[in-house]
CSV table of C-alpha atoms in Angstrom, one decimal:
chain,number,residue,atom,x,y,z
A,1,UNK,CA,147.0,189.2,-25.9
A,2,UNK,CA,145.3,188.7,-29.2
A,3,UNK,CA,142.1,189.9,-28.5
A,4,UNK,CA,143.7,193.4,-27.6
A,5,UNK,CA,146.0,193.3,-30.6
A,6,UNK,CA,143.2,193.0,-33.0
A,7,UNK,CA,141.2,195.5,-31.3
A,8,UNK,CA,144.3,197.9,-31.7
A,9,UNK,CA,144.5,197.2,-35.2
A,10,UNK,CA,140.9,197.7,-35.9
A,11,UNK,CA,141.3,201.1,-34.3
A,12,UNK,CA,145.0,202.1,-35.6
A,13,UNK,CA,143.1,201.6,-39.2
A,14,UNK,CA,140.7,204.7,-38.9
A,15,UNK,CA,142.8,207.1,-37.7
A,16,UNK,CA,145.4,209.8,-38.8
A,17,UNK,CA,149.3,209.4,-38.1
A,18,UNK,CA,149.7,211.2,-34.8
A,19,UNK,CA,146.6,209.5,-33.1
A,20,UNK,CA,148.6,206.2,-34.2
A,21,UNK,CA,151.3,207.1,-33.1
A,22,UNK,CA,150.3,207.8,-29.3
A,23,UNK,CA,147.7,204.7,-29.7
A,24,UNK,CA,151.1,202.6,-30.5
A,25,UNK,CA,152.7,204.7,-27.5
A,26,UNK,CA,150.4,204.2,-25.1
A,27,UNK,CA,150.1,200.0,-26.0
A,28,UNK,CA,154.2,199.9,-25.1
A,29,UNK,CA,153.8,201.6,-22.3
A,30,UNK,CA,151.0,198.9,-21.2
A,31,UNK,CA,152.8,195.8,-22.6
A,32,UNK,CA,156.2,197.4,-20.3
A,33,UNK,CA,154.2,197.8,-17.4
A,34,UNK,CA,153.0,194.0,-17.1
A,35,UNK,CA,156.1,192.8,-18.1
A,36,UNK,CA,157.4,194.6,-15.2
A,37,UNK,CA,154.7,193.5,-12.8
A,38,UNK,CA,155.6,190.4,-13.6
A,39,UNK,CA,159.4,190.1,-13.1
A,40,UNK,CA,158.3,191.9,-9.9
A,41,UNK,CA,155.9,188.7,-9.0
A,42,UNK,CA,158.3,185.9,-9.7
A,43,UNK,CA,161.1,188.0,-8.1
A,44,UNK,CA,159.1,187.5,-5.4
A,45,UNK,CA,158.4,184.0,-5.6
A,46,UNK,CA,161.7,182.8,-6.2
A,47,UNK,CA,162.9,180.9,-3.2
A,48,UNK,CA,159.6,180.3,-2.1
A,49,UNK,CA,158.4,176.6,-1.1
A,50,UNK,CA,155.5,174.5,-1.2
A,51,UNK,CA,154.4,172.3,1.5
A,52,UNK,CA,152.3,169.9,1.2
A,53,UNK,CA,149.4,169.0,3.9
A,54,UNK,CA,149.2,165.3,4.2
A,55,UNK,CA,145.7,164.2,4.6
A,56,UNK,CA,146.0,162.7,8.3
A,57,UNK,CA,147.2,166.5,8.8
A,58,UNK,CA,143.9,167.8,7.0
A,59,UNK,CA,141.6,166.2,9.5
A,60,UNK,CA,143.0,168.0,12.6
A,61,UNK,CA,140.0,170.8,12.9
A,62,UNK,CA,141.5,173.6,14.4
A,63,UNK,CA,139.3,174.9,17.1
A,64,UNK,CA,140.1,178.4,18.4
A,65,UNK,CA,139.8,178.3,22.6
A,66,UNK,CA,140.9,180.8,24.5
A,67,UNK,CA,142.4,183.8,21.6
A,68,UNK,CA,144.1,180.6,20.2
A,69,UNK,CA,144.4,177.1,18.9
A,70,UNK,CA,146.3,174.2,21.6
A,71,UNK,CA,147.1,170.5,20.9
A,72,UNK,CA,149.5,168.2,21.5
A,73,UNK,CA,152.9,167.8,19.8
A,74,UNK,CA,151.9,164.3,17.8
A,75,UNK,CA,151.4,163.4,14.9
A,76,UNK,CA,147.3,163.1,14.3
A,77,UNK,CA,145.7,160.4,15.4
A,78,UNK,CA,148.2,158.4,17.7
A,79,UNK,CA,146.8,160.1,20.9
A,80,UNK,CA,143.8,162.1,21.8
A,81,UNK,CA,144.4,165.9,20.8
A,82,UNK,CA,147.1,165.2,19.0
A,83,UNK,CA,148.0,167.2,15.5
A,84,UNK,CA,150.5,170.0,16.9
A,85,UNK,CA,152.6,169.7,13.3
A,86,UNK,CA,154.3,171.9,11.1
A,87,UNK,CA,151.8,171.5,8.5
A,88,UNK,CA,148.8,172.1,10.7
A,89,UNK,CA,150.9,175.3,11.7
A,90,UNK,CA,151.5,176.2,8.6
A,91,UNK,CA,148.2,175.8,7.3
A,92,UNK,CA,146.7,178.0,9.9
A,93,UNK,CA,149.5,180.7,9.4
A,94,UNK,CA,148.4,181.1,6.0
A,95,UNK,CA,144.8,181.5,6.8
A,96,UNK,CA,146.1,184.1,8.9
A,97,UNK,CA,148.0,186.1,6.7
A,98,UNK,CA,145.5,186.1,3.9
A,99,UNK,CA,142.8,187.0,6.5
A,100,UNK,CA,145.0,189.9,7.8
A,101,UNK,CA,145.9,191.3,4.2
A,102,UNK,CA,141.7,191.2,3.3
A,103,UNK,CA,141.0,193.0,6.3
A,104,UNK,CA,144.1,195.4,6.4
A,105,UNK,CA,143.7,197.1,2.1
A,106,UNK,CA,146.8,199.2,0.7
A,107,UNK,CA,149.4,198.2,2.9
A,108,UNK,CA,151.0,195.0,4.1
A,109,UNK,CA,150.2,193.6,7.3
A,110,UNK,CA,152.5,194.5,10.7
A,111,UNK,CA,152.7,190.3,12.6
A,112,UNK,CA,155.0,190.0,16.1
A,113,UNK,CA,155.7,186.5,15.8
A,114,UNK,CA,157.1,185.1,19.7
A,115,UNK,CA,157.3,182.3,21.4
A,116,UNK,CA,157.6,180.9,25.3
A,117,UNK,CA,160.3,178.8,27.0
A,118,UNK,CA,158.6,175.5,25.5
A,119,UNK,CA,161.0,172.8,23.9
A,120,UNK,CA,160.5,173.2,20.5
A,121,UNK,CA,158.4,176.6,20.6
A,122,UNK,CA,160.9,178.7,18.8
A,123,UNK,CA,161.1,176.3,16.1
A,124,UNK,CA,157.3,176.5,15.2
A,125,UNK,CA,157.5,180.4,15.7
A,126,UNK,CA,160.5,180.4,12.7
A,127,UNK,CA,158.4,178.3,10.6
A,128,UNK,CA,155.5,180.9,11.3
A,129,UNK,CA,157.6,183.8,10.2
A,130,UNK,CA,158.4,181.6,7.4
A,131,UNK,CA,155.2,181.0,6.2
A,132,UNK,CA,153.8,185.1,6.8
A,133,UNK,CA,157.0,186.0,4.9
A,134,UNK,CA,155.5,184.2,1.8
A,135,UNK,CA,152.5,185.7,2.2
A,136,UNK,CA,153.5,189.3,1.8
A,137,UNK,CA,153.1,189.9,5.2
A,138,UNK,CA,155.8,192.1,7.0
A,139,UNK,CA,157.1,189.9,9.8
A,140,UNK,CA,159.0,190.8,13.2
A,141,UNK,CA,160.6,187.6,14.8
A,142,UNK,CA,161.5,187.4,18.4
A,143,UNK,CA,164.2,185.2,17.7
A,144,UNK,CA,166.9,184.8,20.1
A,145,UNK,CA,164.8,184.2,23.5
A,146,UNK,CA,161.4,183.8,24.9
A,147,UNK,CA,158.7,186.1,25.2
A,148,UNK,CA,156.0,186.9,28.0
A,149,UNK,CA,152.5,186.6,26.7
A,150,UNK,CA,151.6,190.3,28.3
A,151,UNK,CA,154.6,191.7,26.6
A,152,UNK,CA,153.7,190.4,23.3
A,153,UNK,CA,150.1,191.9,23.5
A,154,UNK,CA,151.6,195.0,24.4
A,155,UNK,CA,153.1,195.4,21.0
A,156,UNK,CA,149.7,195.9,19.7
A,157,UNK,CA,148.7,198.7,21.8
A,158,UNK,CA,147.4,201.4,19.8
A,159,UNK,CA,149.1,203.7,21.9
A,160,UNK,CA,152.0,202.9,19.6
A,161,UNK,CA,151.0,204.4,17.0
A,162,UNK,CA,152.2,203.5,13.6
A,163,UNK,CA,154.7,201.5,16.3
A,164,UNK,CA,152.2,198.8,16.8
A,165,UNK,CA,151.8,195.5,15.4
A,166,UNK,CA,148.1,194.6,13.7
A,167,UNK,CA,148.8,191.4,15.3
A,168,UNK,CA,150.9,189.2,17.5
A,169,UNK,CA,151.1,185.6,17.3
A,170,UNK,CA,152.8,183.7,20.3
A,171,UNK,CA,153.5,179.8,20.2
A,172,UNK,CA,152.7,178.7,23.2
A,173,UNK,CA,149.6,176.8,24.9
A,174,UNK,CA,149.1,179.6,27.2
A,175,UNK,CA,146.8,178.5,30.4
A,176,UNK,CA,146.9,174.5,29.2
A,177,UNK,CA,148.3,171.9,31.8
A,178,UNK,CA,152.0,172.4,31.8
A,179,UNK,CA,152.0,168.8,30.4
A,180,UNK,CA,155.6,169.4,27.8
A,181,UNK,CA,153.7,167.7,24.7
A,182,UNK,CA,150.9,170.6,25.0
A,183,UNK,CA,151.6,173.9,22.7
A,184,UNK,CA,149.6,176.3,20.5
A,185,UNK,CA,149.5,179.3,18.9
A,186,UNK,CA,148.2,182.4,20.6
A,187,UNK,CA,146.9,185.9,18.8
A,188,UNK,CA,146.8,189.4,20.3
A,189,UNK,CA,145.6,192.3,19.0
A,190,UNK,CA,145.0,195.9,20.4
A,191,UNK,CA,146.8,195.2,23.6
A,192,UNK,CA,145.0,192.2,24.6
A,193,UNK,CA,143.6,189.1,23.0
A,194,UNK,CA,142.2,188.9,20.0
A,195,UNK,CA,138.7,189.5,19.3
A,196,UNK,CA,137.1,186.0,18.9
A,197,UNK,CA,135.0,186.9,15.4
A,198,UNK,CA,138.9,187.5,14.1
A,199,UNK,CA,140.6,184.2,15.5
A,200,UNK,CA,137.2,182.0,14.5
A,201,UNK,CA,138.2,183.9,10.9
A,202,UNK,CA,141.4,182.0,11.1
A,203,UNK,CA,140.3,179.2,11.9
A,204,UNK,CA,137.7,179.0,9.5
A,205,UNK,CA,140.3,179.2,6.4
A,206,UNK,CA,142.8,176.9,8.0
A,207,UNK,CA,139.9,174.5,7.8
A,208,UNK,CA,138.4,174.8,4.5
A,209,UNK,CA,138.9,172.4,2.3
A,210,UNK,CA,139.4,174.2,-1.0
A,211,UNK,CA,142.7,176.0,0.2
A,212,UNK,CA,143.9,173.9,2.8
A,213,UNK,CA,146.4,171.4,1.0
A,214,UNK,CA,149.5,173.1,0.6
A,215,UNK,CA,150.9,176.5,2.2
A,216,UNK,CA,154.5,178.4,1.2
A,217,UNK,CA,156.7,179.4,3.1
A,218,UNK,CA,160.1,181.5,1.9
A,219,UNK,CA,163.4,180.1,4.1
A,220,UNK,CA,164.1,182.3,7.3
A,221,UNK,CA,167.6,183.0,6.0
A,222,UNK,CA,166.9,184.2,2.5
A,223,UNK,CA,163.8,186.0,4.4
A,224,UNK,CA,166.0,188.1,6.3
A,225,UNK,CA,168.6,189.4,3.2
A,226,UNK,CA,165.5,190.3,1.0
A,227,UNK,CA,165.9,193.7,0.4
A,228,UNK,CA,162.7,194.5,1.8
A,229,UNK,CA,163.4,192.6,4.9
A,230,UNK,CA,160.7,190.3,4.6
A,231,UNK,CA,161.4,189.3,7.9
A,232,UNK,CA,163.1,191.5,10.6
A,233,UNK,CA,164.6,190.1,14.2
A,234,UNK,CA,163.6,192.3,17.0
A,235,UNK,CA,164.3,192.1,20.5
A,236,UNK,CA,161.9,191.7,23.6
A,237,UNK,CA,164.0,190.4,26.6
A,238,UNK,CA,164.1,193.5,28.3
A,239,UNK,CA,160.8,194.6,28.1
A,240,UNK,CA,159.9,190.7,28.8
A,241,UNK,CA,162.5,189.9,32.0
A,242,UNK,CA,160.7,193.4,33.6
A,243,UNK,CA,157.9,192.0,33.1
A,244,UNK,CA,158.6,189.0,35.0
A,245,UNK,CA,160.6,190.7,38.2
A,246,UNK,CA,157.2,192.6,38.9
């Protein structure tokens, strides 16, 4: 930038040639270095895409319940708890991921994203891997068949290790009235639900105002052929159709 240049020049002009010369070295090697950082950034942008969050969408509050956030599967305000959308989803799965990366320095976040036999459930858990890929956030996806909420958790134990998820996040509306326009998004952590001071963190991004308009999201097939495998399909049904014969 200018300012830098000048002070460079100021300095370059008091000193003898071989000072200059590793002055002038070390300013290339500095110029390189953000050039590089930032073909790095928009290599990493490219493909990504904004979504917008309509205002209607905006005034859905999400309210964490039990580990999670339920509503119905309408668009907001045509019935009572309505606002299940894939903007209010997206929205919140942002505040997640940039709550996760604050808490979670030097590395990227670990996210099991699942879903349950719901219509429409692994539809909102795709966009939600979507959304975490675009967020530097390293995604698994339980893809190809539902998932039992105990078996999710148990990704998370620490038991695993380096094995173990920071977090997994589970569309489904868990212990709501098995009504089929009811879903939600569920988060475990640790082995078990997650700590309510974490989720009410979520919930407290998705709903502020100053960030809550838009959200990106980075299209599940270009997500999986990054070659960082921004996101990665695992699977689950064994450990999950155990779980259900006991």
């Amino acid at each position: 930038d200018p300012k830098t240049r000048d002070t460079a020049l100021r300095v370059l002009a008091g000193t003898d040639d071989r000072t200059r010369r590793l002055i002038l070295k070390e300013l290339k090697e500095l110029r390189d270095a953000r050039q590089k950082e930032k073909s790095r950034k928009r290599s990493e942008l490219r493909g990504v895409v904004t979504e917008k969050v309509s205002a209607a969408d905006r005034r859905v509050k999400i309210e964490i319940g039990t580990s999670g956030w339920r509503a119905i599967m309408a668009p907001p305000g045509t019935i009572e708890n309505a606002g299940f959308t894939l903007a209010n989803v997206g929205r919140l799965t942002q505040a997640v991921a940039r709550e996760m990366t604050e808490r979670i320095p030097g590395r990227k976040p670990r996210i099991l994203v699942t879903y349950d036999t719901r219509q429409g459930s692994k539809e909102f858990a795709q966009h939600v891997a979507e959304v975490l890929a675009a967020n530097q956030v390293e995604v698994a996806l339980v893809e190809d068949h539902p998932v039992t909420t105990p078996v999710s958790a148990a990704q998370t134990r620490p038991a695993l290790g380096s094995q173990a998820y920071d977090l997994a996040l589970q569309i489904t509306p868990s212990h709501n009235p098995p009504l089929p326009a009811w879903n939600g998004v569920k988060f475990m952590a640790h082995g078990g639900p997650a700590p309510d001071e974490l989720t009410q963190a979520f919930a407290d991004r998705a709903n502020d105002e100053r960030s809550n308009k838009k959200y990106q999201r980075l299209p599940l097939e270009q997500a999986k052929k990054e070659k960082d495998k921004k996101v990665s399909v695992v699977d689950l049904k064994q450990k999950s159709d155990e779980r259900l014969r006991r």
